[in-house]
Coordinates of C-alpha atoms in Angstrom, one line a residue:
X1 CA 9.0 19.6 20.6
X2 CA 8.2 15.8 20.1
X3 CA 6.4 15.2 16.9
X4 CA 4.4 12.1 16.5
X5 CA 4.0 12.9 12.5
X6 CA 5.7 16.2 11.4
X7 CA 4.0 18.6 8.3
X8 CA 6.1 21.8 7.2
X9 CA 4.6 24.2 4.9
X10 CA 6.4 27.6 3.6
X11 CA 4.4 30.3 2.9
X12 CA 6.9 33.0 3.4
X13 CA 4.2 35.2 5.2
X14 CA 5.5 34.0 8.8
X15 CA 8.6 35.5 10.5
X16 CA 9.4 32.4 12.5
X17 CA 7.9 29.2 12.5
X18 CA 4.5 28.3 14.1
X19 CA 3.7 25.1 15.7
X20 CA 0.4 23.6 16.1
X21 CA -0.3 20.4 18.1
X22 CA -3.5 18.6 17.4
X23 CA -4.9 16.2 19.5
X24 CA -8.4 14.6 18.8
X25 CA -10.1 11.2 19.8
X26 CA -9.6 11.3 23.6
X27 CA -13.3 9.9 24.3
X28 CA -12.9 10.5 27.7
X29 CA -9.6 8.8 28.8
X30 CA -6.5 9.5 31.1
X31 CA -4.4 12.7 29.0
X32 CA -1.8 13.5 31.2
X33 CA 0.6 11.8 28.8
X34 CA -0.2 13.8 25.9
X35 CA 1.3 17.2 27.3
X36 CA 4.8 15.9 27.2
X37 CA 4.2 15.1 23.3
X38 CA 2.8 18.8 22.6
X39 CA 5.2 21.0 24.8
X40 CA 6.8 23.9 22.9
X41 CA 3.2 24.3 20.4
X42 CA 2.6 27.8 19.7
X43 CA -1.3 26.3 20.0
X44 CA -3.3 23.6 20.1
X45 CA -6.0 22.3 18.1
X46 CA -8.7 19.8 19.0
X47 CA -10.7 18.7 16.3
X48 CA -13.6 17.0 18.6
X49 CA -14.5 13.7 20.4
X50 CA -12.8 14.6 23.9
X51 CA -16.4 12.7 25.2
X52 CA -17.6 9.2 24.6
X53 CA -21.0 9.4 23.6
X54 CA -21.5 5.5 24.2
X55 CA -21.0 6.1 28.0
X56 CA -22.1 9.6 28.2
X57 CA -19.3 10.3 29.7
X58 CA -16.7 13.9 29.2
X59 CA -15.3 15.2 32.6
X60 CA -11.9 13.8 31.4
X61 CA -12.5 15.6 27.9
X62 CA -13.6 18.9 29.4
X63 CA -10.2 18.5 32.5
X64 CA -7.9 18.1 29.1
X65 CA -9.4 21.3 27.5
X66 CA -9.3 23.8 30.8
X67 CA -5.8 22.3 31.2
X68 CA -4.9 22.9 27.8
X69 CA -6.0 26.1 28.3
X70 CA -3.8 26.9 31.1
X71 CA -0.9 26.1 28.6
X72 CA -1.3 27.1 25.6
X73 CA -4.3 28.9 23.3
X74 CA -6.5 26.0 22.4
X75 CA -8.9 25.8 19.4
X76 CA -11.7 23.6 20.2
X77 CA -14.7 22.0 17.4
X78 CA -17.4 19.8 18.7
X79 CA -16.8 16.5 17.0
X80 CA -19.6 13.5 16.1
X81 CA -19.2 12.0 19.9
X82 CA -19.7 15.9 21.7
X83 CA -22.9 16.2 19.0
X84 CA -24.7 13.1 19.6
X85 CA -25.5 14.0 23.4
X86 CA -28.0 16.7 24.2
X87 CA -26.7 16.5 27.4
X88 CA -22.8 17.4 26.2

């Protein structure tokens, strides 16, 4: 796997290690990109704003997450952009 910033942390509880990809901030845009950079993740983690609240706008957002989905386990968390629309 590619790493755009790289953390390790031992714990000594894990057999092997365990990857986790986190990808945040997409407000809406193109993602096809980003799979290349988080192939290999045991799991990915998306700490919010997949929508733009400015534009109303998350069909890319939502696409990103059910394709995630189809690759990996993905952890999702509404972020300030998803909570400021009712409509979201």
């Amino acid at each position: 796997m590619r790493c755009v910033v790289c953390y390790e942390h031992h714990t000594g509880k894990l057999t092997k290690p365990l990857t986790l990809a986190v990808v945040s901030d997409l407000h809406n845009e193109a993602y096809e990109d980003i799979f290349p950079l988080i192939e290999g993740a045991d799991a990915l983690l998306v700490p919010g704003d997949i929508s733009d609240r400015y534009h109303k706008e998350w069909k890319n957002g939502i696409a990103f997450l059910h394709d995630a989905a189809q690759r990996m386990p993905t952890f999702y968390s509404l972020g300030n952009h998803e909570v400021k629309q009712a409509e979201y």
